[in-house]
Tab-separated table of C-alpha atoms and ligand atoms in Angstrom:
chain	number	residue	atom	x	y	z
A	1	UNK	CA	3.625	-16.746	1.389
A	2	UNK	CA	0.676	-17.250	3.690
A	3	UNK	CA	1.486	-17.731	7.342
A	4	UNK	CA	-1.918	-18.639	8.720
A	5	UNK	CA	-1.631	-15.414	10.741
A	6	UNK	CA	0.908	-16.972	13.106
A	7	UNK	CA	0.416	-17.676	16.765
A	8	UNK	CA	3.108	-15.598	18.438
A	9	UNK	CA	2.583	-14.409	22.025
A	10	UNK	CA	2.836	-10.631	22.668
A	11	UNK	CA	6.404	-10.947	24.014
A	12	UNK	CA	7.705	-13.078	21.189
A	13	UNK	CA	5.986	-10.747	18.701
A	14	UNK	CA	7.834	-7.772	20.253
A	15	UNK	CA	11.075	-9.744	20.087
A	16	UNK	CA	10.559	-10.725	16.473
A	17	UNK	CA	9.749	-7.095	15.537
A	18	UNK	CA	12.922	-5.854	17.271
A	19	UNK	CA	14.941	-8.598	15.637
A	20	UNK	CA	13.481	-7.779	12.197
A	21	UNK	CA	14.415	-4.098	12.421
A	22	UNK	CA	17.838	-4.529	14.045
A	23	UNK	CA	18.927	-7.136	11.518
A	24	UNK	CA	17.488	-5.448	8.404
A	25	UNK	CA	19.969	-3.722	6.063
A	26	UNK	CA	19.690	0.004	6.910
A	27	UNK	CA	17.332	1.933	4.662
A	28	UNK	CA	19.213	4.179	2.222
A	29	UNK	CA	18.676	7.919	2.767
A	30	UNK	CA	16.271	7.334	5.640
A	31	UNK	CA	16.821	10.862	7.055
A	32	UNK	CA	15.934	12.379	3.721
A	33	UNK	CA	12.797	10.213	3.476
A	34	UNK	CA	11.733	11.170	7.032
A	35	UNK	CA	12.141	14.873	6.203
A	36	UNK	CA	10.130	14.584	2.988
A	37	UNK	CA	7.262	12.778	4.710
A	38	UNK	CA	7.218	15.186	7.672
A	39	UNK	CA	7.235	18.164	5.320
A	40	UNK	CA	4.360	16.683	3.273
A	41	UNK	CA	2.327	15.916	6.398
A	42	UNK	CA	2.977	19.336	7.969
A	43	UNK	CA	2.153	21.196	4.763
A	44	UNK	CA	-1.128	19.358	4.274
A	45	UNK	CA	-2.184	19.374	7.919
A	46	UNK	CA	-2.090	23.186	8.014
A	47	UNK	CA	-4.432	23.467	5.034
A	48	UNK	CA	-8.028	24.110	5.986
A	49	UNK	CA	-10.652	21.725	4.618
A	50	UNK	CA	-14.403	21.645	4.980
A	51	UNK	CA	-15.778	19.354	7.722
A	52	UNK	CA	-13.910	16.633	9.629
A	53	UNK	CA	-11.833	18.612	12.100
A	54	UNK	CA	-11.269	21.528	9.700
A	55	UNK	CA	-8.035	20.208	8.222
A	56	UNK	CA	-6.996	18.116	5.264
A	57	UNK	CA	-6.900	14.389	5.927
A	58	UNK	CA	-3.847	12.329	4.985
A	59	UNK	CA	-3.962	8.694	3.875
A	60	UNK	CA	-1.029	6.346	3.437
A	61	UNK	CA	-1.900	3.954	0.607
A	62	UNK	CA	0.401	0.944	0.239
A	63	UNK	CA	0.480	-0.834	-3.089
A	64	UNK	CA	2.262	-3.660	-4.936
A	65	UNK	CA	4.097	-6.683	-3.553
A	66	UNK	CA	7.243	-6.854	-1.440
A	67	UNK	CA	10.192	-9.046	-2.452
A	68	UNK	CA	12.283	-11.321	-0.240
A	69	UNK	CA	15.914	-11.374	-1.402
A	70	UNK	CA	17.676	-14.740	-1.253
A	71	UNK	CA	21.188	-13.302	-1.583
A	72	UNK	CA	22.680	-10.090	-0.157
A	73	UNK	CA	24.034	-9.212	-3.611
A	74	UNK	CA	20.629	-10.121	-4.877
A	75	UNK	CA	20.246	-12.128	-8.074
A	76	UNK	CA	17.207	-14.115	-6.955
A	77	UNK	CA	14.201	-13.217	-4.850
A	78	UNK	CA	10.728	-14.444	-3.890
A	79	UNK	CA	7.939	-12.124	-4.956
A	80	UNK	CA	4.400	-11.425	-3.750
A	81	UNK	CA	1.693	-10.967	-6.353
A	82	UNK	CA	0.114	-7.516	-6.761
A	83	UNK	CA	-0.184	-5.453	-9.933
A	84	UNK	CA	-0.684	-2.248	-7.939
A	85	UNK	CA	-4.075	-1.596	-9.552
A	86	UNK	CA	-5.985	-1.515	-6.246
A	87	UNK	CA	-3.579	0.923	-4.614
A	88	UNK	CA	-3.135	3.231	-7.614
A	89	UNK	CA	-6.855	3.455	-8.367
A	90	UNK	CA	-7.772	4.028	-4.741
A	91	UNK	CA	-5.106	6.735	-4.424
A	92	UNK	CA	-6.736	8.609	-7.329
A	93	UNK	CA	-10.150	8.511	-5.626
A	94	UNK	CA	-8.711	9.710	-2.317
A	95	UNK	CA	-7.004	12.659	-4.031
A	96	UNK	CA	-10.242	13.469	-5.846
A	97	UNK	CA	-12.010	13.530	-2.470
A	98	UNK	CA	-9.459	16.018	-1.094
A	99	UNK	CA	-7.137	13.702	0.840
A	100	UNK	CA	-3.368	14.119	0.682
A	101	UNK	CA	-1.929	10.707	-0.252
A	102	UNK	CA	1.394	9.156	0.727
A	103	UNK	CA	1.695	6.461	-1.949
A	104	UNK	CA	4.083	3.752	-0.729
A	105	UNK	CA	4.433	1.526	-3.785
A	106	UNK	CA	6.490	-1.242	-5.297
A	107	UNK	CA	8.819	0.102	-7.996
A	108	UNK	CA	7.489	-0.703	-11.477
A	109	UNK	CA	3.841	-1.406	-10.501
A	110	UNK	CA	0.820	0.610	-11.660
A	111	UNK	CA	0.965	4.270	-10.660
A	112	UNK	CA	-1.946	6.668	-10.094
A	113	UNK	CA	-3.193	8.403	-13.273
A	114	UNK	CA	-1.475	5.982	-15.625
A	115	UNK	CA	-3.755	2.934	-15.594
A	116	UNK	CA	-5.882	4.067	-18.567
A	117	UNK	CA	-2.956	5.011	-20.763
A	118	UNK	CA	-1.937	2.795	-23.691
A	119	UNK	CA	1.004	0.494	-22.979
A	120	UNK	CA	3.570	2.702	-24.671
A	121	UNK	CA	2.045	6.193	-24.473
A	122	UNK	CA	5.215	8.086	-25.373
A	123	UNK	CA	5.967	6.023	-28.457
A	124	UNK	CA	2.330	6.092	-29.548
A	125	UNK	CA	1.998	9.865	-29.331
A	126	UNK	CA	5.412	11.120	-30.341
A	127	UNK	CA	6.735	11.001	-33.879
A	128	UNK	CA	9.740	12.392	-35.698
A	129	UNK	CA	9.192	15.367	-37.982
A	130	UNK	CA	10.979	15.737	-41.332
A	131	UNK	CA	13.721	17.817	-39.643
A	132	UNK	CA	14.190	15.155	-36.931
A	133	UNK	CA	12.436	17.210	-34.256
A	134	UNK	CA	9.880	15.439	-32.107
A	135	UNK	CA	6.192	16.181	-32.697
A	136	UNK	CA	3.208	15.193	-30.678
A	137	UNK	CA	3.858	16.484	-27.163
A	138	UNK	CA	0.502	18.251	-27.172
A	139	UNK	CA	-1.237	14.997	-28.146
A	140	UNK	CA	0.589	13.272	-25.297
A	141	UNK	CA	-0.485	15.863	-22.743
A	142	UNK	CA	-4.047	15.813	-24.008
A	143	UNK	CA	-4.117	11.998	-23.765
A	144	UNK	CA	-2.925	12.122	-20.156
A	145	UNK	CA	-5.371	14.817	-19.062
A	146	UNK	CA	-8.226	13.140	-20.982
A	147	UNK	CA	-7.661	9.711	-19.407
A	148	UNK	CA	-6.843	11.168	-15.988
A	149	UNK	CA	-8.987	14.272	-15.467
A	150	UNK	CA	-7.939	14.639	-11.816
A	151	UNK	CA	-4.200	14.631	-12.459
A	152	UNK	CA	-3.933	18.466	-12.441
A	153	UNK	CA	-5.585	18.518	-8.991
A	154	UNK	CA	-2.935	16.161	-7.608
A	155	UNK	CA	-0.034	18.019	-9.213
A	156	UNK	CA	-1.191	21.555	-8.412
A	157	UNK	CA	-2.382	20.735	-4.924
A	158	UNK	CA	0.743	18.870	-3.807
A	159	UNK	CA	-1.568	16.033	-2.838
A	160	UNK	CA	0.501	13.015	-3.822
A	161	UNK	CA	3.825	11.900	-2.383
A	162	UNK	CA	5.165	8.828	-4.219
A	163	UNK	CA	7.647	6.636	-2.328
A	164	UNK	CA	8.962	3.443	-3.968
A	165	UNK	CA	10.092	0.223	-2.255
A	166	UNK	CA	11.249	-3.169	-3.508
A	167	UNK	CA	12.114	-5.466	-0.599
A	168	UNK	CA	10.240	-6.379	2.577
A	169	UNK	CA	13.088	-4.689	4.503
A	170	UNK	CA	12.524	-1.378	2.702
A	171	UNK	CA	8.728	-1.601	2.926
A	172	UNK	CA	8.489	-2.128	6.680
A	173	UNK	CA	11.172	0.453	7.547
A	174	UNK	CA	9.438	2.998	5.316
A	175	UNK	CA	6.006	2.207	6.753
A	176	UNK	CA	7.364	2.804	10.243
A	177	UNK	CA	8.840	6.198	9.264
A	178	UNK	CA	5.618	7.268	7.539
A	179	UNK	CA	3.398	6.115	10.412
A	180	UNK	CA	5.447	7.963	13.019
A	181	UNK	CA	5.392	11.112	10.879
A	182	UNK	CA	1.596	10.855	10.577
A	183	UNK	CA	1.037	10.209	14.299
A	184	UNK	CA	0.509	13.928	15.179
A	185	UNK	CA	-2.500	13.983	12.801
A	186	UNK	CA	-4.430	11.773	15.219
A	187	UNK	CA	-7.728	10.566	13.713
A	188	UNK	CA	-7.214	12.643	10.535
A	189	UNK	CA	-4.630	10.048	9.480
A	190	UNK	CA	-5.640	6.883	7.665
A	191	UNK	CA	-3.741	3.752	6.605
A	192	UNK	CA	-5.031	1.799	3.604
A	193	UNK	CA	-2.754	-1.226	3.482
A	194	UNK	CA	-3.347	-2.777	0.064
A	195	UNK	CA	0.253	-3.921	-0.515
A	196	UNK	CA	0.864	-7.676	-0.655
A	197	UNK	CA	3.350	-8.166	2.145
A	198	UNK	CA	5.668	-11.183	2.420
A	199	UNK	CA	4.956	-13.520	5.320
A	200	UNK	CA	8.397	-15.185	5.348
A	201	UNK	CA	11.904	-13.815	4.856
A	202	UNK	CA	15.565	-14.749	5.040
A	203	UNK	CA	17.248	-12.776	7.861
A	204	UNK	CA	20.076	-10.640	6.498
A	205	UNK	CA	22.776	-12.212	8.699
A	206	UNK	CA	21.927	-15.774	7.584
A	207	UNK	CA	21.594	-14.819	3.913
A	208	UNK	CA	24.262	-15.889	1.398
A	209	UNK	CA	26.375	-12.905	0.334
A	210	UNK	CA	27.011	-14.062	-3.236
A	211	UNK	CA	24.876	-15.728	-5.873
A	212	UNK	CA	23.820	-19.189	-4.657
A	213	UNK	CA	25.576	-21.860	-6.724
A	214	UNK	CA	23.442	-24.536	-8.393
A	215	UNK	CA	26.423	-26.935	-8.459
A	216	UNK	CA	25.937	-27.437	-4.692
A	217	UNK	CA	22.745	-29.451	-5.382
A	218	UNK	CA	19.182	-28.885	-4.101
A	219	UNK	CA	18.619	-25.682	-2.184
A	220	UNK	CA	17.828	-25.991	1.498
A	221	UNK	CA	16.892	-22.642	2.969
A	222	UNK	CA	15.162	-21.600	6.195
A	223	UNK	CA	12.705	-18.735	6.001
A	224	UNK	CA	11.627	-16.953	9.168
A	225	UNK	CA	8.163	-15.499	9.748
A	226	UNK	CA	7.853	-11.758	9.067
A	227	UNK	CA	6.256	-10.239	12.171
A	228	UNK	CA	2.855	-8.667	11.441
A	229	UNK	CA	3.346	-4.950	11.948
A	230	UNK	CA	-0.366	-4.183	12.124
A	231	UNK	CA	-0.501	-4.516	15.911
A	232	UNK	CA	2.459	-2.200	16.537
A	233	UNK	CA	1.096	0.284	13.991
A	234	UNK	CA	-2.130	0.480	16.019
A	235	UNK	CA	-0.480	0.415	19.433
A	236	UNK	CA	2.604	2.595	19.003
A	237	UNK	CA	3.305	4.084	15.601
A	238	UNK	CA	-0.016	5.887	15.026
A	239	UNK	CA	-2.555	4.828	17.699
A	240	UNK	CA	-5.342	7.250	16.693
A	241	UNK	CA	-5.140	6.692	12.942
A	242	UNK	CA	-7.982	4.963	11.099
A	243	UNK	CA	-6.524	1.631	9.956
A	244	UNK	CA	-7.687	-0.554	7.099
A	245	UNK	CA	-5.925	-3.759	6.150
A	246	UNK	CA	-6.659	-6.170	3.310
A	247	UNK	CA	-7.106	-9.920	3.412
A	248	UNK	CA	-6.369	-11.844	0.249
A	249	UNK	CA	-7.264	-15.517	-0.152
A	250	UNK	CA	-7.728	-17.863	-3.084
A	251	UNK	CA	-10.181	-20.077	-1.146
A	252	UNK	CA	-13.504	-18.277	-0.648
A	253	UNK	CA	-14.493	-20.688	2.141
A	254	UNK	CA	-11.915	-19.292	4.572
A	255	UNK	CA	-11.795	-15.654	3.411
A	256	UNK	CA	-14.358	-13.996	5.678
A	257	UNK	CA	-13.365	-15.974	8.737
A	258	UNK	CA	-9.711	-14.971	8.264
A	259	UNK	CA	-10.671	-11.318	7.675
A	260	UNK	CA	-12.729	-11.366	10.870
A	261	UNK	CA	-9.795	-12.844	12.780
A	262	UNK	CA	-7.443	-10.126	11.491
A	263	UNK	CA	-9.958	-7.408	12.437
A	264	UNK	CA	-10.064	-8.540	16.055
A	265	UNK	CA	-6.475	-9.678	16.497
A	266	UNK	CA	-4.861	-6.526	15.091
A	267	UNK	CA	-7.656	-4.128	16.161
A	268	UNK	CA	-8.131	-2.841	12.621
A	269	UNK	CA	-11.062	-0.495	12.007
A	270	UNK	CA	-11.846	-2.411	8.822
A	271	UNK	CA	-10.521	-5.384	6.932
A	272	UNK	CA	-11.235	-5.556	3.217
A	273	UNK	CA	-11.656	-9.179	2.212
A	274	UNK	CA	-10.953	-10.081	-1.403
A	275	UNK	CA	-10.507	-13.201	-3.451
A	276	UNK	CA	-7.786	-13.306	-6.063
A	277	UNK	CA	-10.003	-14.119	-9.066
A	278	UNK	CA	-12.882	-11.740	-8.285
A	279	UNK	CA	-10.927	-8.906	-6.644
A	280	UNK	CA	-11.756	-6.433	-9.411
A	281	UNK	CA	-15.509	-7.165	-9.218
A	282	UNK	CA	-16.301	-7.379	-5.503
A	283	UNK	CA	-14.841	-7.048	-2.028
A	284	UNK	CA	-16.353	-7.395	1.445
A	285	UNK	CA	-15.772	-4.718	4.047
A	286	UNK	CA	-15.511	-6.449	7.420
A	287	UNK	CA	-16.123	-4.312	10.524
A	288	UNK	CA	-17.135	-5.071	14.117
A	289	UNK	CA	-20.671	-3.980	13.188
A	290	UNK	CA	-21.017	-6.382	10.271
A	291	UNK	CA	-19.952	-7.276	6.758
A	292	UNK	CA	-20.732	-5.030	3.788
A	293	UNK	CA	-20.350	-6.401	0.249
A	294	UNK	CA	-19.189	-3.825	-2.312
A	295	UNK	CA	-19.551	-4.433	-6.069
A	296	UNK	CA	-18.313	-2.834	-9.244
A	297	UNK	CA	-21.192	-1.253	-11.156
A	298	UNK	CA	-21.352	-3.689	-14.093
A	299	UNK	CA	-23.755	-1.454	-16.018
A	300	UNK	CA	-20.882	1.038	-16.509
A	301	UNK	CA	-18.077	-0.297	-18.736
A	302	UNK	CA	-15.312	1.846	-17.178
A	303	UNK	CA	-16.407	1.380	-13.584
A	304	UNK	CA	-14.262	-0.127	-10.842
A	305	UNK	CA	-14.873	-1.469	-7.368
A	306	UNK	CA	-12.479	1.081	-5.818
A	307	UNK	CA	-14.927	3.946	-6.436
A	308	UNK	CA	-17.744	2.639	-4.161
A	309	UNK	CA	-15.173	1.131	-1.793
A	310	UNK	CA	-13.279	4.366	-1.170
A	311	UNK	CA	-16.575	6.266	-0.859
A	312	UNK	CA	-17.736	3.927	1.893
A	313	UNK	CA	-14.353	4.203	3.623
A	314	UNK	CA	-14.388	7.996	3.501
A	315	UNK	CA	-17.801	8.028	5.191
A	316	UNK	CA	-16.635	5.638	7.908
A	317	UNK	CA	-13.474	7.706	8.412
A	318	UNK	CA	-15.565	10.892	8.828
A	319	UNK	CA	-17.734	9.204	11.456
A	320	UNK	CA	-14.600	7.965	13.222
A	321	UNK	CA	-13.119	11.493	13.288
A	322	UNK	CA	-16.350	12.922	14.752
A	323	UNK	CA	-16.560	10.198	17.410
A	324	UNK	CA	-12.873	10.500	18.341
A	325	UNK	CA	-12.980	14.309	18.659
A	326	UNK	CA	-16.031	14.245	20.913
B	1	LIG	O1	-2.592	-4.982	-6.769
B	1	LIG	P1	-3.782	-5.743	-7.342
B	1	LIG	O2	-3.373	-6.669	-8.455
B	1	LIG	O3	-4.899	-4.791	-7.733
B	1	LIG	O4	-4.328	-6.691	-6.178
B	1	LIG	C1	-4.770	-6.129	-4.976
B	1	LIG	C2	-4.493	-7.076	-3.782
B	1	LIG	C3	-5.229	-8.377	-3.996
B	1	LIG	C4	-2.987	-7.330	-3.648
B	1	LIG	C5	-5.026	-6.319	-2.498
B	1	LIG	O5	-6.393	-6.060	-2.649
B	1	LIG	C6	-4.764	-7.127	-1.220
B	1	LIG	O6	-5.528	-7.993	-0.833
B	1	LIG	N1	-3.639	-6.813	-0.517
B	1	LIG	C7	-3.215	-7.517	0.727
B	1	LIG	C8	-2.539	-8.827	0.360
B	1	LIG	C9	-1.913	-9.468	1.568
B	1	LIG	O7	-0.761	-9.298	1.874
B	1	LIG	O8	-2.745	-10.205	2.271
B	1	LIG	P2	-2.329	-11.050	3.575
B	1	LIG	O9	-3.513	-11.817	3.912
B	1	LIG	O10	-1.064	-11.820	3.365
B	1	LIG	O11	-2.040	-9.920	4.688
B	1	LIG	C10	-3.072	-9.263	5.377
B	1	LIG	C11	-2.626	-7.893	5.898
B	1	LIG	O12	-1.548	-8.046	6.817
B	1	LIG	C12	-2.200	-6.959	4.782
B	1	LIG	O13	-2.903	-5.727	4.941
B	1	LIG	C13	-0.708	-6.737	5.015
B	1	LIG	O14	-0.352	-5.367	4.839
B	1	LIG	C14	-0.501	-7.136	6.480
B	1	LIG	N2	0.749	-7.856	6.704
B	1	LIG	C15	1.016	-8.997	6.023
B	1	LIG	C16	2.172	-9.695	6.283
B	1	LIG	C17	3.039	-9.216	7.261
B	1	LIG	N3	4.151	-9.857	7.566
B	1	LIG	N4	2.766	-8.075	7.928
B	1	LIG	C18	1.627	-7.385	7.662
B	1	LIG	O15	1.390	-6.355	8.297
């Protein structure tokens, strides 16, 4: 679902953004979502934190792939690949570093604090006693806290707000609500856009209502380009927030050039370039000042690339806050 970054002029981009939002099926319980996000942001922004403007920073981490429904009563859809590992792991490191995290994730993908658990943790830990009562809850809790030592910090500190999406329509409407709620935080807000976002979609009004029938022969369907929301995020939704987008390619020869293009075109503070096959081993942080490769520490068996990556990002965010508050 790669668009080649499109070549829309500013006016036609504005038009395609307006058309996307006006034609999208309305988000369910959007008022409730807005209230929850505003409450989470307000609560965390009043909490004092050492350094960086004296208040807790808030990051919106997006994770997992968006779907593009092909029918309004959806039976079939096009999906975007992402296991959610990058987002979930990064969210854990941000919480550990004292950030409050809005975790906008695809339903059913990897969640923070669960990636090291066995596939069926409940069934593995719980067993029936002779009298048919369930044993093993203590083992289950100990497994969770052992594999995820920072889970209590997230739970007790109200540091993680989990918001699920499935479709591209839900994702972009939710991102807009979250960004506008985070706007008052100014530079203390950060966006870490690791979700794999669809580049093409079927507009709701041209979409078949019922299941498409195979008896009608080959399927001929027109997909429209999803407008990139990065520019409007920077310009209108949260202009002072520190913004990081990701660039995924399967061809290493074009990766850095495309990341560089995205950095300049959408005025991102950083673009994290990664290749599908090596994404768990290395990434390149692309900034206007240069390109920084970041590697997983291979000498440590349980290491991941998100640990050094999020550390570098936190440092850059701190510098950005200092420079913006000057
Ligand atoms: O989840 P994992 O299995 O761990 O994999 C992680 C990952 C490879 C999915 C992740 O590291 C990653 O690269 N995510 C971004 C994938 C992606 O959508 O790349 P892109 O080149 O198509 O888009 C670039 C950026 O533009 C993204 O930050 C996206 O949020 C944004 N975008 C994309 C399309 C669109 N219509 N609007 C957007 O704003």
